[in-house]
Each structure stands twice: as C-alpha cells, then as structure tokens.
Coordinates of C-alpha atoms in Angstrom, one line a residue:
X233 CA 48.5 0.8 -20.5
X234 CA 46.4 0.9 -23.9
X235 CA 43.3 -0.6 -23.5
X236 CA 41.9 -3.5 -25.7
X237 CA 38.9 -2.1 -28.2
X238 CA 37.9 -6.2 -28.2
X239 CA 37.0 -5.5 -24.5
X240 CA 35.4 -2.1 -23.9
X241 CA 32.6 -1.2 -24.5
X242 CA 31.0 2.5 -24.8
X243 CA 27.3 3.8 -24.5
X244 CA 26.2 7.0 -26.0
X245 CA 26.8 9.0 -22.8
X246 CA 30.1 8.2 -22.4
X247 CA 30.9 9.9 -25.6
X248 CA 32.0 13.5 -25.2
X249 CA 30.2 16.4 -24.7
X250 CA 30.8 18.0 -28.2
X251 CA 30.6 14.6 -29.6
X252 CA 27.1 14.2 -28.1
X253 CA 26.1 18.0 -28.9
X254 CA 26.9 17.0 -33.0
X255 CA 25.5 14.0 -32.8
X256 CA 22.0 15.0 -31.4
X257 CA 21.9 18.0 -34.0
X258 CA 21.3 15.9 -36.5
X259 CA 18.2 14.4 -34.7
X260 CA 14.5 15.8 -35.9
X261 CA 12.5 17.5 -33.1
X262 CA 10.2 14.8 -31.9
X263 CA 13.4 12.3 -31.2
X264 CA 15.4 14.9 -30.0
X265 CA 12.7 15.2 -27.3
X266 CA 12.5 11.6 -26.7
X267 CA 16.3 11.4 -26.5
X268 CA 16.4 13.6 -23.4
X269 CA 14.4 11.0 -21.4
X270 CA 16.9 8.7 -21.7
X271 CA 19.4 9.8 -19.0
X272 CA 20.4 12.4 -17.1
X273 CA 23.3 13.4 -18.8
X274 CA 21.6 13.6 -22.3
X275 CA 18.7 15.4 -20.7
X276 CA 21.2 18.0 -19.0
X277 CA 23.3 18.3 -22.3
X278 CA 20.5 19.2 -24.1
X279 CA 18.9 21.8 -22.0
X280 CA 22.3 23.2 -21.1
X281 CA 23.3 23.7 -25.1
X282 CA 21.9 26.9 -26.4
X283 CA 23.1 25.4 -29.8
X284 CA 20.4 22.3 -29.3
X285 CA 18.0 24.4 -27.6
X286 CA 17.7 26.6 -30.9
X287 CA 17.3 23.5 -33.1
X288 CA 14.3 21.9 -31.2
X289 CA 12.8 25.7 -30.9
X290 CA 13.0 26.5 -34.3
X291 CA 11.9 22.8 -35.6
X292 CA 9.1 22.8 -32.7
X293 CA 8.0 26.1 -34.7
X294 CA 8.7 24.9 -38.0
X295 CA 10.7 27.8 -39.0
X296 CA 13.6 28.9 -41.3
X297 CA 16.9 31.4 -39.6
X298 CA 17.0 35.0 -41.6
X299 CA 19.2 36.4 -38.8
X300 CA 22.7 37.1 -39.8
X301 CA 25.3 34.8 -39.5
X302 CA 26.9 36.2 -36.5
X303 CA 24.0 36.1 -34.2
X304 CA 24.7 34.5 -31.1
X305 CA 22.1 31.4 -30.3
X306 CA 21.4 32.7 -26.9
X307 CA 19.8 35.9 -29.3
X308 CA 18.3 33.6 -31.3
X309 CA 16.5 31.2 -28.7
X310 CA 15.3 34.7 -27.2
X311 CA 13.6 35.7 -30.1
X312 CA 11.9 32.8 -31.2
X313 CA 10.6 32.4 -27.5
X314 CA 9.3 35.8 -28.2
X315 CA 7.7 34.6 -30.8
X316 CA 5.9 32.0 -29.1
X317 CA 4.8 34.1 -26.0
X318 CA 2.8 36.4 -29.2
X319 CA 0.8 33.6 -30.1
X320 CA 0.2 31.8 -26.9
X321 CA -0.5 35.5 -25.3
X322 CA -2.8 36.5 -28.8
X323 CA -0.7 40.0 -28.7
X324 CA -2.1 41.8 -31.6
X325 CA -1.7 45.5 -32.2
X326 CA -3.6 47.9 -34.9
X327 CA -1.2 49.0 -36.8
X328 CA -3.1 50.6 -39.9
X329 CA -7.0 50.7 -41.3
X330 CA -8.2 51.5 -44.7
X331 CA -11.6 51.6 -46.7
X332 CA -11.8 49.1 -49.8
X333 CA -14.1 48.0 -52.3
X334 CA -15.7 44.4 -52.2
X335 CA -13.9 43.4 -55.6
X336 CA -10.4 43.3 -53.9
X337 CA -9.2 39.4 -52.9
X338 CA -6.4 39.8 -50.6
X339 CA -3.6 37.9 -49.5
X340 CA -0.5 38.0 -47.7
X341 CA 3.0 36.5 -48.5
X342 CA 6.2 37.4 -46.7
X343 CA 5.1 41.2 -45.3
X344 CA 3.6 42.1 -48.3
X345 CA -0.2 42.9 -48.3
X346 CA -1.5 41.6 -51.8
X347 CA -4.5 42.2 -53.4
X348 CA -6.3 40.7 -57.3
X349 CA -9.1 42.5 -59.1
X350 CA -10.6 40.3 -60.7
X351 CA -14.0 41.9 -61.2
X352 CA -16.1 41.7 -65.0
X353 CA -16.6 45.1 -64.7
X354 CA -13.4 46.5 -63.6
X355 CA -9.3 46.9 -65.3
X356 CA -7.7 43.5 -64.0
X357 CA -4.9 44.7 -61.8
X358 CA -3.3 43.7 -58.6
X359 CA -1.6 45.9 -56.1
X360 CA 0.5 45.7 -53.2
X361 CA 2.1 47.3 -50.1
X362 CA 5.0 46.4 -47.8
X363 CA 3.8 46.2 -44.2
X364 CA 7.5 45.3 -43.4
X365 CA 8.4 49.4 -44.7
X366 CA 5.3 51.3 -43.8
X367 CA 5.5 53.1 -40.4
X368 CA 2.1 52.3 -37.8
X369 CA -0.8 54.6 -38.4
X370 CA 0.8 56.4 -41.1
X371 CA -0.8 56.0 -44.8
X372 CA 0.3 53.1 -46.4
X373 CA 1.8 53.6 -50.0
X374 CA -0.2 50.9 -52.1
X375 CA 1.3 50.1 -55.4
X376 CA -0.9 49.5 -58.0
X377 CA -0.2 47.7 -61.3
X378 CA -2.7 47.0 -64.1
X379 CA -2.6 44.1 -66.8
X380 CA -5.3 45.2 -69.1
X381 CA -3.0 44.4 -71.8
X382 CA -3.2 41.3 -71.2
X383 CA -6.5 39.6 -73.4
X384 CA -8.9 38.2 -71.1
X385 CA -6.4 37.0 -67.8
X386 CA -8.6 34.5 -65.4
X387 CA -6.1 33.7 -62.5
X388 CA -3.3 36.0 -60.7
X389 CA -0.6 34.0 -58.8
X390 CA 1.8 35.8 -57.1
X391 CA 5.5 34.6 -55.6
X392 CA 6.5 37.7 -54.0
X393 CA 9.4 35.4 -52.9
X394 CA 10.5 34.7 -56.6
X395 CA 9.3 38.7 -57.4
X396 CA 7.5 36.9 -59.5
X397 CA 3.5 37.1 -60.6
X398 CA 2.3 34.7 -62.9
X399 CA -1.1 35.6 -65.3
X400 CA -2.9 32.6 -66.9
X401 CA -5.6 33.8 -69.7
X402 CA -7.7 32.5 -72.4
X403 CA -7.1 33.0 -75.8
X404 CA -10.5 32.0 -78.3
X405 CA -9.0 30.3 -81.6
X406 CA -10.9 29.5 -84.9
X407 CA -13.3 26.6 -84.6
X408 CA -12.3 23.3 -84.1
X409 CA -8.7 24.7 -82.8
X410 CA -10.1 25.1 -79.2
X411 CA -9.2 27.5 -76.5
X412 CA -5.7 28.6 -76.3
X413 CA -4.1 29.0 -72.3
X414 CA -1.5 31.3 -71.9
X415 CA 1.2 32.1 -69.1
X416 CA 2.7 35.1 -68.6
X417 CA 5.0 36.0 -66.2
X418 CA 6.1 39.2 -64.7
X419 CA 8.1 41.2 -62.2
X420 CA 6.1 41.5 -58.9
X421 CA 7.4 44.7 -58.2
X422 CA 6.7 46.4 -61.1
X423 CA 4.5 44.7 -63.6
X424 CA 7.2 44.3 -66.5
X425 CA 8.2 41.3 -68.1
X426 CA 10.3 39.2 -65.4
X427 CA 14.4 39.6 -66.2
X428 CA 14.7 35.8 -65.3
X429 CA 12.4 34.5 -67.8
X430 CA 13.5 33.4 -71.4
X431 CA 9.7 33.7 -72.6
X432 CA 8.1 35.8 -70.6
X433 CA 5.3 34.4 -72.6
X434 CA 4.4 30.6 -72.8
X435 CA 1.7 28.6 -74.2
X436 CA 0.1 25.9 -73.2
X437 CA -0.7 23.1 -75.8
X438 CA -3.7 23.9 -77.5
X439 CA -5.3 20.0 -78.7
X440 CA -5.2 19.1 -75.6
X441 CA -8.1 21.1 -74.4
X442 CA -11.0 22.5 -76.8
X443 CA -13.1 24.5 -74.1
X444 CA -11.7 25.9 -70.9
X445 CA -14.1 26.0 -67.6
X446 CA -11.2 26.1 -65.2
X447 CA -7.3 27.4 -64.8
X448 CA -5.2 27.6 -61.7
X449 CA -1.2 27.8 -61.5
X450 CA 0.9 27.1 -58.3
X451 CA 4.6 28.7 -57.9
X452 CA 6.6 25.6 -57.0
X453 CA 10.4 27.0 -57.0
X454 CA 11.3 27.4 -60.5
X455 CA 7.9 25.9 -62.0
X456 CA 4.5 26.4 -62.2
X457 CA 2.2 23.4 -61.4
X458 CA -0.6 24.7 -64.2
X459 CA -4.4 22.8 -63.8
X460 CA -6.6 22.9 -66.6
X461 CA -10.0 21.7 -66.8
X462 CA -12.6 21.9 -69.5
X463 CA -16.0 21.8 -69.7
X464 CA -16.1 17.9 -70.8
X465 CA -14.7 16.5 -68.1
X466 CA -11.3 16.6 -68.3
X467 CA -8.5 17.9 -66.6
X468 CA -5.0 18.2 -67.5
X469 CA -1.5 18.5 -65.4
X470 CA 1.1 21.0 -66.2
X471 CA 4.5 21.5 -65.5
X472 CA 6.2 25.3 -66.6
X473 CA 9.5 26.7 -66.6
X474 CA 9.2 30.4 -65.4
X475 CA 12.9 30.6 -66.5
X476 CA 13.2 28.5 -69.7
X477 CA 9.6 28.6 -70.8
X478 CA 10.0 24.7 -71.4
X479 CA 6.3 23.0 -71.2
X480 CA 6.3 19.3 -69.6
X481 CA 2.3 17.5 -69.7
X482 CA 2.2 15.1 -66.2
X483 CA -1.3 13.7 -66.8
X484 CA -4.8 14.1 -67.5
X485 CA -7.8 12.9 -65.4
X486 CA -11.2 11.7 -67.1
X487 CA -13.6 13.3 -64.6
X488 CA -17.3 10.8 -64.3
X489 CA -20.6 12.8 -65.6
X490 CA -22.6 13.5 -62.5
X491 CA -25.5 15.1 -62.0
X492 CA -24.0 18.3 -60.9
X493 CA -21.8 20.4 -63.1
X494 CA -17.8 18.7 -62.5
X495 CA -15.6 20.2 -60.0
X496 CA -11.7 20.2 -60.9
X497 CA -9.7 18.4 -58.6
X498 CA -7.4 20.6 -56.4
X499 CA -3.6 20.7 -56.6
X500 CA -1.9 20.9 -53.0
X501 CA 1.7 21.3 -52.7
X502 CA 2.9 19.3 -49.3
X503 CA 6.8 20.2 -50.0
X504 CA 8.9 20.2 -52.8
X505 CA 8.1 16.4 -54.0
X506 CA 5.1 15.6 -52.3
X507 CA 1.5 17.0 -53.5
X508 CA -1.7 16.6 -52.9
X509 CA -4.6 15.8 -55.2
X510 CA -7.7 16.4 -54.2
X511 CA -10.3 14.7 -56.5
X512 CA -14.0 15.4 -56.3
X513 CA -16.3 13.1 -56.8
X514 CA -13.8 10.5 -55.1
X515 CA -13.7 8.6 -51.4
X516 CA -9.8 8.9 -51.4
X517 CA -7.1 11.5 -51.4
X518 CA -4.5 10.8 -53.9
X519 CA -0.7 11.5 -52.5
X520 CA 1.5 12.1 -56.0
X521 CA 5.2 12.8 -56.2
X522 CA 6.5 14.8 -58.1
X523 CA 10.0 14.0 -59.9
X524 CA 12.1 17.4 -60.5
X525 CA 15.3 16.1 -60.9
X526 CA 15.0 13.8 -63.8
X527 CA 15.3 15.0 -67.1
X528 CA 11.6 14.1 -67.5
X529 CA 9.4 15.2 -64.7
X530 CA 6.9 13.2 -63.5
X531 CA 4.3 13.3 -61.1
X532 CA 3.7 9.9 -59.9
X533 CA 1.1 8.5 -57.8
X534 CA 2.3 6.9 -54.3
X535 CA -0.6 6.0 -52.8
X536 CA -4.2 7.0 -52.6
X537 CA -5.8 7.4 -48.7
X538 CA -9.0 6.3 -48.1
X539 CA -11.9 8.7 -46.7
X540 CA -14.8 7.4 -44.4
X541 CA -17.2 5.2 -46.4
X542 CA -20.1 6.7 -47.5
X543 CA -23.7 5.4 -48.0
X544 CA -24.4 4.9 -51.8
X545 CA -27.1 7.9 -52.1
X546 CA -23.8 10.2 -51.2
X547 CA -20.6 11.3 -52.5
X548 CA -18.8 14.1 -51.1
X549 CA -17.3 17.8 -53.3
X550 CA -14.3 18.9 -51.8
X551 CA -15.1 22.8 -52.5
X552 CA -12.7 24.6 -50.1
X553 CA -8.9 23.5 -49.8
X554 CA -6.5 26.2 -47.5
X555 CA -3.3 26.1 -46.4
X556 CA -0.9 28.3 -45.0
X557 CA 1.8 30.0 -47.9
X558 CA 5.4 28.3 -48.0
X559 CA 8.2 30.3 -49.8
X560 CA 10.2 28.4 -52.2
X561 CA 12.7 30.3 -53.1
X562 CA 16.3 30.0 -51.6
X563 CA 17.5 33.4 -51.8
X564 CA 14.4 35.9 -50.6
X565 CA 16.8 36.6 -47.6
X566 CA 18.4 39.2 -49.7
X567 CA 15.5 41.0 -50.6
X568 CA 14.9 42.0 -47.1
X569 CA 18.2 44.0 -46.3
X570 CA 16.2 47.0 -48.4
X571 CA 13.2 47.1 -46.0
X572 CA 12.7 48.8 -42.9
X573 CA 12.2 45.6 -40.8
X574 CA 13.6 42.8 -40.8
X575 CA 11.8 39.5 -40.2
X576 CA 13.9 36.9 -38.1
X577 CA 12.2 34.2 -39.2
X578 CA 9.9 32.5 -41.9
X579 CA 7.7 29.6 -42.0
X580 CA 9.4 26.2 -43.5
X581 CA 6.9 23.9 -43.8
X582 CA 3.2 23.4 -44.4
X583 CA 2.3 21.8 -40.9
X584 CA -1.7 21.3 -41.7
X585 CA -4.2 21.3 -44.6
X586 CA -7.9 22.3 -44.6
X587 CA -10.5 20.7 -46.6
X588 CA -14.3 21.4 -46.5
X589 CA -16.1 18.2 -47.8
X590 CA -19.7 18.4 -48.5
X591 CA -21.5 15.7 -48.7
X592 CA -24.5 15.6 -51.7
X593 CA -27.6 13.0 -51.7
X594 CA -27.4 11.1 -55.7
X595 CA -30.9 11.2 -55.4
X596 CA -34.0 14.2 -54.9
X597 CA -35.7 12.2 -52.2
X598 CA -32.5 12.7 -49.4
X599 CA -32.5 15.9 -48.3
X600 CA -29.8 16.5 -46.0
X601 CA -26.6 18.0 -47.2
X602 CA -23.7 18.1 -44.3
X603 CA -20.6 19.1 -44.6
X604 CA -17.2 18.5 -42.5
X605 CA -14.2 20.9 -42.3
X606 CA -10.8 18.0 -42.0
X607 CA -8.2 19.3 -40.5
X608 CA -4.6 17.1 -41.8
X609 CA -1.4 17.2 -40.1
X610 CA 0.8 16.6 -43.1
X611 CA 3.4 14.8 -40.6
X612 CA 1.1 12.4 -39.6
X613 CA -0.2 11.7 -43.5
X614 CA 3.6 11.6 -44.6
X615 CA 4.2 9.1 -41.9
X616 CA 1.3 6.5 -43.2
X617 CA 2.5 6.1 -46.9
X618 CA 5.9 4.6 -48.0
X619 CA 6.9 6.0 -51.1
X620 CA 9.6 3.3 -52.0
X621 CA 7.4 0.5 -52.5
X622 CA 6.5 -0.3 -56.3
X623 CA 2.5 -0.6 -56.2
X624 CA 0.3 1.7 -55.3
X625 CA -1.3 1.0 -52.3
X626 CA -4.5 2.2 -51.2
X627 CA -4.3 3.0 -47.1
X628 CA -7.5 2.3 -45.3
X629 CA -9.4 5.5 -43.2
X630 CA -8.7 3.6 -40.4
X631 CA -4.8 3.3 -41.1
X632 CA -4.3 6.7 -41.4
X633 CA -7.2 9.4 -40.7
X634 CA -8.4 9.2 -36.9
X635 CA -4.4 10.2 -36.0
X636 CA -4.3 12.2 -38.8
X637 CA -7.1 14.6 -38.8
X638 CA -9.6 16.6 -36.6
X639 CA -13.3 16.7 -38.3
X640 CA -15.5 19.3 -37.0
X641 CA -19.2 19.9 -38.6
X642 CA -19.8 22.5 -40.5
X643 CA -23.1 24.6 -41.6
X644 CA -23.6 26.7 -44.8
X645 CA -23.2 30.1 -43.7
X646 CA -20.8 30.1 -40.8
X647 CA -17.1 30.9 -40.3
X648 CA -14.4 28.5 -42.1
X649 CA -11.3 28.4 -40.4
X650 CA -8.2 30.4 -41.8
X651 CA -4.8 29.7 -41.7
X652 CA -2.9 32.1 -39.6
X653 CA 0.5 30.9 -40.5
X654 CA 0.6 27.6 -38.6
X655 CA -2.1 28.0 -36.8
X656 CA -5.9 28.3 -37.6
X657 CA -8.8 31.4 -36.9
X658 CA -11.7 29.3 -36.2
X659 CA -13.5 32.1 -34.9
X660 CA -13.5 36.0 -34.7
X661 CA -16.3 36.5 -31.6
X662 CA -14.2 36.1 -29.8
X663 CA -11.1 35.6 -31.7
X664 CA -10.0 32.1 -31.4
X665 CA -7.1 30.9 -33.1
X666 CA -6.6 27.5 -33.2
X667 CA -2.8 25.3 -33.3
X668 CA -3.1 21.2 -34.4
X669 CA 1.0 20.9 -34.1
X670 CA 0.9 18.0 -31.6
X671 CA 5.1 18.9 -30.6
X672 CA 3.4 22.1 -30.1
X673 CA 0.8 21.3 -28.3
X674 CA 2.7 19.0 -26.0
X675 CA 5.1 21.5 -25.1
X676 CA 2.4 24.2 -24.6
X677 CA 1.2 21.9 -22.0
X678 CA 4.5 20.8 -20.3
X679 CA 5.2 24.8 -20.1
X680 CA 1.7 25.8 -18.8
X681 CA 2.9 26.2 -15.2
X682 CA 6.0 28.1 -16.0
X683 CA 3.6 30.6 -17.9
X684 CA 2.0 34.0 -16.6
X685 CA -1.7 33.9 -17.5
X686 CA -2.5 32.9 -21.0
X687 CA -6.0 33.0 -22.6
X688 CA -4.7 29.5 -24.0
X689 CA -7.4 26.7 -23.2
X690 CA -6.5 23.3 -22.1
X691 CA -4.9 21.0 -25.1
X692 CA -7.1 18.5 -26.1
X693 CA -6.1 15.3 -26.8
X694 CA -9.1 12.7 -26.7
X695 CA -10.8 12.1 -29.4
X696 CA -13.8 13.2 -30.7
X697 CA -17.4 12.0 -32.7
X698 CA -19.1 13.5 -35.5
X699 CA -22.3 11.8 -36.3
X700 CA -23.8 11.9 -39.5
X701 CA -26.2 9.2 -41.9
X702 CA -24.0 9.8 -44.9
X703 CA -21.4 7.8 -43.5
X704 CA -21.4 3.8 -43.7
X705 CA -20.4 3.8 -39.5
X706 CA -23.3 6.8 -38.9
X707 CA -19.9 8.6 -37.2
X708 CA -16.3 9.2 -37.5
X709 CA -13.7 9.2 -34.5
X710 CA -10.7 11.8 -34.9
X711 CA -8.0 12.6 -32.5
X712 CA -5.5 15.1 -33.7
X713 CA -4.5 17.0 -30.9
X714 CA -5.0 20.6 -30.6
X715 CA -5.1 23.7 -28.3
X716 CA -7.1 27.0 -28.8
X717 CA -6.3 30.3 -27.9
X718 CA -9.2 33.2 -27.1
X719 CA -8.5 37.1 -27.1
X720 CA -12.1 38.4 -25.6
X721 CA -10.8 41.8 -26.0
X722 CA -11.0 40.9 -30.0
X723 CA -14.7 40.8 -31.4
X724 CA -15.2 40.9 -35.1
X725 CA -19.0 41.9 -35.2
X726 CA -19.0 42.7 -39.0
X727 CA -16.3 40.6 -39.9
X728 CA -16.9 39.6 -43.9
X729 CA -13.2 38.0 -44.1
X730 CA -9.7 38.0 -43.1
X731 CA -6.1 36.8 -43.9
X732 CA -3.2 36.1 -41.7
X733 CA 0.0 34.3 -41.2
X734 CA 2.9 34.2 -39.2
X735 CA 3.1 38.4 -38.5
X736 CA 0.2 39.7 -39.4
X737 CA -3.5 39.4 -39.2
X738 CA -6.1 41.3 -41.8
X739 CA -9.7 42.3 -40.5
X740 CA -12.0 42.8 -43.6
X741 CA -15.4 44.3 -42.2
X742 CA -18.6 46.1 -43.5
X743 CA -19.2 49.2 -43.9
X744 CA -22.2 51.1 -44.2
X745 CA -22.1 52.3 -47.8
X746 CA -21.4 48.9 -49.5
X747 CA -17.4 48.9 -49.2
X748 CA -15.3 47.4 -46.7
X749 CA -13.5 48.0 -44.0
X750 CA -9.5 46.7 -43.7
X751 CA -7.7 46.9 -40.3
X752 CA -4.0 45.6 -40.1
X753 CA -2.9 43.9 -36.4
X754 CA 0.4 43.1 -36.2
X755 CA 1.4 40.0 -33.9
X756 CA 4.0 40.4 -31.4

C-alpha cells in the first residue's frame, strides 16, 4: 500500500543514516555540537562517524587536510588528536641551538625559519632554513640571500607559501616630485626575480605622496595590501598585482595633528574579504571589506566598533598589533612533497588578534600612562557586524567587546603575549601558553576527566575587571573565555624574544658577549 505524502510526516532522525551523515557535514562546528544534543540518535550518529568526527576535529582546530587523498579518517582523527594532546600536554623538544646577532628579526611561516636584516649599518639581506628538512641536533644549512642591489629597501615581506618575498624601498626624486615607493618582488628561494610576475618591478604613484615616514606590504593571495604614510599626515591604501604588476589606490586617510608625532594606522587581514583597520588616535576599530572580484577593487567600510570611552585628557596609540600567519595560497601542498617531513596539517584561519592600546594624557599635568593588551576572537567580532546592510553602522562597546575580547593590564617593560599558532605565550617563567578559542576551550573542559595529567589550568569563563581613570566607567568588564597551559620544566631566564606557531617554538636569549642565543623546540 503507498502511503499518502499529504499525511506523513518525517523529522530529521527518521531520515537515513547516510542521509543524516551528509546532511550534518555541511554544519559549522559550534552547531554541529549543538546538534548532537538533540536526540540520541543524532548524538550516536555523530560520535559513531569517523567521517563527522574529522570535521568537528579539524574545524574545533581550525585547520586545513595536507594528507593525501587516500588516508583513511580513522588516520586522520588520530593525528589531529595527536595534535591536541601536544599542546594541552606543552610537549616541546630541543631540536637545534645556534648563536646570532641582535640585528636578525625572525619569523616563522610554514617550517621555514625566516630571518630580515635590516640593520643601518649592515648589507640588507634575509635568510632562511627549512626546519621541516634539517635532521635534530645536526647543523642547520641557513640560506642566505642579499638585496644590496636594491636602493635603499625599508620593509621585507615574505610569503614563503606563494615562494614569494616582496621588497618595498624609497626612491628620492628631484624636488617637488616627492618620494618614489617601489615594489619588487622575488623568488623566496633564491633571491631572483619571481617567474610569476609580469613586472617584477612596480611603482607606486608618485603625487600621491611627497615625503615617506612609513611603508608596510601584506601578501594577501595574489596582491599586496601596500600602506603608505607620510610625514604630513596622510596615509594611503594600496592594492598590487604580484603577477600583473597592475596598481589599484583604495583610499587615503587624513590623519589629525596631535601633539605626538602621527602613528600610521595598521592593516589586519581577518580572511580573504574582511580586514582590519586599526586607526590611532581613534575610539573605534574600523571593519573594511575588501572587494576582489570586481573589476575595480574596493575596500569598503562595513562598520566601525566602538572602544571603551575614554575621559577627554586621553586618547589611546595602538602601537603593537600580532596575529598569528595564515597562508593564502591554494597550492603550497605541492611544495612539501620535496621536504623531509611532511606536515599533516596547517592553520586556516586567524582565530584571535592582539592589540596593545596605550593610553596618553592630552595634557602635561596627567601623568599616568596605562596600557591594555585586547585580546579579539575574530568569530565573535564577525558575528556583531552585518555586512549586507547599506549604512555604516557604528556598534556600541557594549554590543560587541565584553564577549569579544579579554583585556589584561599591561606595564612598560614586561612580556607581550605571542602568537603561538592559535594560541598565545603570555609568559616564559614558567612557560605559559595561553588558548581564547571558546569551542576549544569548552571541549578542553568536557574532556578533562578522560585526560591523564595535564599542566592545563582550569578554563575560565567569568568575566573579569580592569580598572583604570582613563576610562569614562573607571573599568572595563571582559569575558572571552580562555584556558592556560604551564610547562614548569620550561624557564626562559634570559629570554629577549621568541616566535612560534603551530610546530615550532623559537627561544631568542642573551648571551654574554652581546649576541643571542637561538634554541629551536619542536611541539609534538
């Protein structure tokens, strides 16, 4: 007998089982949770699919696959549980240590140890070594690659991703012509012109800007998001072709004459459309979008997020803006089939943003000078604005920061927290590294008693006051969630720096004799 559709009805649990597996797939990781609390059979279907349980696992860690194709998700799942146990366990092993010389800036970007020297006195160079290929306590076989020929470079940007490194210098023209800024763009590996770029030389407009204070470049796929500020307040926007060498001006800013010299307002890439722009001198945070796919780019502005209101003697410099690094290339899978090991997985996403605000008095007679280190969970700021609307809305603090953010004080002098892929060092005696993913966090929490002995504290949830006079309210609540992790057996006495991510983590120390010390731990 054929049953009428008019007259029964079905519910998501009567669907079938590969039905239901395809279905929930498609869900993001924080419904996908919620979804298993619905009934029993959802809740068993997802546990019991290896295929499901590798999407929430690799979405909970906000990571891309680089595992070949025919690697079963039972491997998978295995690994990237492995790669959780590393963190929440702090398993670090020295690997290598090397002297160095206080002019090198390092930096790492998908196994490759990276250094810029950018020093008055010395040849402008970088150099780099493949962690990924160099066996433990053997030598490591730095490459080094000078670009003296290059007149006058300022700023080094590397996308070893792209094999790409990206040279912004300063060109002096005839009076009255200004400063001319100049891109150049070569091979990572070896220093030559890049083969994927039409003009391996580009230049930016030169009536735009007369003197140049201030140049930085950002490697967003096949662009580079260019800032340049001069020394009479104004700062222009960018947009280059590292292929085609095509030029595109977004915008310029009129910066206000303060008492202090102007600092230039800091570009932060979210994703691919979404940036950050960080203006100093300014109570807000300014959320821009940036259109690639028309035949004009354009970076528009969404929607500007308040900060906490400050007395009228202050305003606040944002001098310090981190982040962890994001590839943005498609096809740097490829490039690891030539190197020794093989990472199975790489960051996806930029989970969290660091700012250091300091707050300075408009007038001689206030003499206090805080400062705040903000913590954002770029989820939670994403979820606040609504892109599709057609003003531009301005969100109050209250609307979008105490979920937001965590805001810890900070003094001169002492330790700014790091990115260490997702997660951030906040301190090195003991090392404590520090993870504001609140999926993380919750599941860290839900899987504490299934866990040998971590040195993972407790999450933390509640929220939490910093006072301070600067502020309109004399405090500001925040409540992103967080857990910390402590390795006692890890003690940086004469740490001077560091840099980390997702494998490895860099110890710069002091030496005796005025150079540095480098030790590399690997995680895992």
């Amino acid at each position: 007998m054929l049953l009428d559709p008019r007259t029964v009805t079905f519910t998501l649990p009567d669907f079938p089982t590969e039905l239901l597996i395809r279905i929930l797939s498609y869900l993001p990781a924080v419904d996908l949770c919620a979804v298993q609390r619905t009934c029993r059979r959802i809740h068993s279907i997802v546990t019991d699919s290896s295929y499901l349980q590798y999407i929430l696992l690799a979405q909970i860690n906000g990571v891309d696959d680089l595992l070949p194709p025919n690697c079963p998700f039972s491997e998978r799942i295995e690994l990237l549980r492995n790669h959780e146990k590393s963190w929440n366990n702090l398993q670090l092993n020295a690997s290598h240590e090397f002297p160095s010389t206080m002019n090198h800036l390092y930096h790492l970007q998908d196994g490759y140890l990276v250094y810029n020297l950018r020093h008055v006195a010395s040849t402008p160079q970088y150099g780099y070594v493949d962690l990924r290929s160099a066996d433990p306590n053997e030598e490591l076989r730095w490459v080094h690659i000078s670009v003296e020929h290059i007149p006058t470079p300022v700023w080094i940007e590397s996308a070893v991703d792209h094999n790409l490194v990206v040279v912004l210098s300063f060109r002096t023209q005839p009076i009255k012509s200004g400063t001319l800024v100049e891109l150049t763009f070569l091979e990572f590996t070896t220093g030559a012109p890049h083969p994927l770029s039409a003009k391996p030389n580009v230049q930016l407009p030169s009536n735009t800007i007369l003197d140049v204070a201030y140049a930085a470049a950002d490697v967003l796929g096949d662009y580079v998001l260019t800032t340049v500020m001069s020394g009479r307040d104004l700062c222009c926007f960018y947009l280059v072709s590292w292929k085609s060498g095509a030029v595109t001006f977004l915008r310029e800013i009129e910066l206000p004459n303060r008492l202090m010299p102007p600092w230039a307002p800091r570009v932060v890439i979210m994703d691919n459309s979404f940036i950050m722009l960080v203006n100093c001198w300014m109570t807000y945070l300014e959320i821009c979008k940036l259109e690639l796919a028309s035949p004009d780019p354009r970076l528009q502005t969404v929607c500007f997020l308040e900060l906490p209101a400050l007395e009228l003697y202050a305003f606040a410099v944002v001098s310090t803006v981190s982040k962890e690094w994001i590839p943005t290339s498609e096809h740097d899978a490829q490039s690891q089939l030539t190197r020794k090991r093989i990472a199975p997985f790489r960051s996806s996403r930029v989970g969290t943003i660091g700012l250091l605000l300091e707050y300075e008095p408009c007038t001689p007679s206030v003499r206090e000078r805080p400062g705040c280190w903000m913590t954002v969970s770029v989820a939670s700021l994403l979820s606040a604005i609504h892109p599709g609307t057609s003003d531009v809305p301005t969100i109050p603090w209250a609307a979008w920061g105490p979920a937001a953010t965590r805001i810890s004080l900070y003094r001169w002098g002492s330790i700014l927290p790091r990115p260490a892929g997702p997660f951030w060092i906040i301190d090195v005696s003991p090392l404590v590294v520090r993870d504001y993913d609140p999926l993380r966090t919750r599941r860290a929490r839900s899987m504490a008693e299934d866990r040998s002995p971590s040195p993972s504290r407790p999450p933390v949830f509640s929220s939490t006051k910093v006072l301070g006079q600067h502020w309109v309210a004399g405090e500001v609540e925040t409540r992103l969630p967080f857990r910390d992790v402590v390795e006692k057996n890890v003690r940086l006495e004469r740490y001077i720096g560091f840099v980390a991510d997702r494998e490895w983590i860099i110890e710069i120390s002091a030496r005796g004799d005025g150079t540095t010390n480098v030790v590399v731990y690997h995680v895992g």
